Tab-separated table of C-alpha atoms and ligand atoms in Angstrom:
chain	number	residue	atom	x	y	z
N	1	MET	CA	3.891	-14.258	-14.354
N	2	THR	CA	2.324	-11.441	-15.975
N	3	SER	CA	3.752	-8.251	-15.598
N	4	THR	CA	0.817	-5.135	-16.441
N	5	THR	CA	3.760	-3.106	-17.360
N	6	ARG	CA	7.132	-4.052	-19.663
N	7	ALA	CA	9.201	-0.530	-19.572
N	8	VAL	CA	11.526	-0.782	-21.238
N	9	CYS	CA	14.625	1.602	-21.305
N	10	PRO	CA	13.900	4.796	-23.900
N	11	HIS	CA	17.301	5.130	-25.058
N	12	CYS	CA	17.898	1.800	-26.052
N	13	GLY	CA	14.609	-0.177	-25.449
N	14	TRP	CA	16.456	-2.820	-23.476
N	15	PRO	CA	13.749	-4.276	-20.961
N	16	ASP	CA	13.719	-3.131	-17.830
N	17	ASP	CA	12.790	-6.263	-15.909
N	18	ALA	CA	15.405	-7.920	-17.744
N	19	GLU	CA	18.243	-8.907	-15.765
N	20	PRO	CA	20.458	-5.817	-16.086
N	21	PHE	CA	23.274	-5.239	-17.885
N	22	GLN	CA	25.323	-4.532	-15.569
N	23	VAL	CA	24.885	-4.593	-11.723
N	24	VAL	CA	26.999	-0.836	-10.450
N	25	SER	CA	26.178	-1.359	-6.423
N	26	ARG	CA	23.088	-2.616	-4.488
N	27	HIS	CA	22.437	-1.328	-0.833
N	28	GLY	CA	19.838	-2.604	2.102
N	29	THR	CA	16.354	-1.275	2.509
N	30	ALA	CA	13.922	-2.067	5.421
N	31	ALA	CA	11.466	-2.988	2.274
N	32	GLY	CA	14.236	-4.873	-0.210
N	33	ARG	CA	16.441	-3.546	-1.738
N	34	THR	CA	17.592	-0.675	-3.837
N	35	GLU	CA	20.063	-1.723	-7.421
N	36	TRP	CA	22.325	0.571	-8.792
N	37	THR	CA	22.703	-0.397	-12.409
N	38	ARG	CA	23.729	0.258	-15.651
N	39	CYS	CA	22.000	-0.085	-19.321
N	40	GLY	CA	23.964	-1.593	-22.674
N	41	CYS	CA	23.583	1.958	-23.988
N	42	GLY	CA	25.511	3.023	-20.693
N	43	SER	CA	22.350	4.912	-18.460
N	44	LEU	CA	22.760	4.280	-14.948
N	45	GLN	CA	19.147	3.094	-13.423
N	46	VAL	CA	18.149	3.395	-10.013
N	47	ARG	CA	16.006	-0.157	-9.234
N	48	VAL	CA	14.250	-0.478	-5.750
N	49	VAL	CA	13.853	-4.344	-5.856
N	50	ASP	CA	11.109	-5.728	-3.367
N	51	GLY	CA	8.010	-7.850	-2.476
N	52	GLY	CA	6.430	-6.435	-5.355
N	53	GLY	CA	9.026	-6.810	-7.733
N	54	THR	CA	11.119	-4.632	-9.229
N	55	ARG	CA	11.200	-1.057	-10.718
N	56	ILE	CA	13.099	1.951	-12.045
N	57	VAL	CA	13.076	4.900	-9.745
N	58	SER	CA	15.533	7.341	-11.645
N	59	ARG	CA	17.029	7.368	-15.378
N	60	SER	CA	20.340	9.203	-16.162
N	61	ARG	CA	21.065	9.152	-19.768
N	62	PRO	CA	23.457	7.588	-21.559
N	63	ALA	CA	26.853	8.117	-20.541
N	64	VAL	CA	29.191	9.405	-23.815
N	65	ALA	CA	30.896	6.656	-24.532
G	1	LIG	ZN1	19.488	1.418	-22.696
């Protein structure tokens, strides 16, 4: 499988198409599902997973540890 766009976390470089560091919650939608995930750097992401794959629709700044 190839991906035309390979996005990575702008904060730590974690690949968006890699296994999420931590899945916070999952919600089923009509088109697939929405996942709230936390990156290794603490950034909260909203991923939409559907037939076309996974994409990040929202991303927060890293949490202050
Ligand atoms: Zn990150």
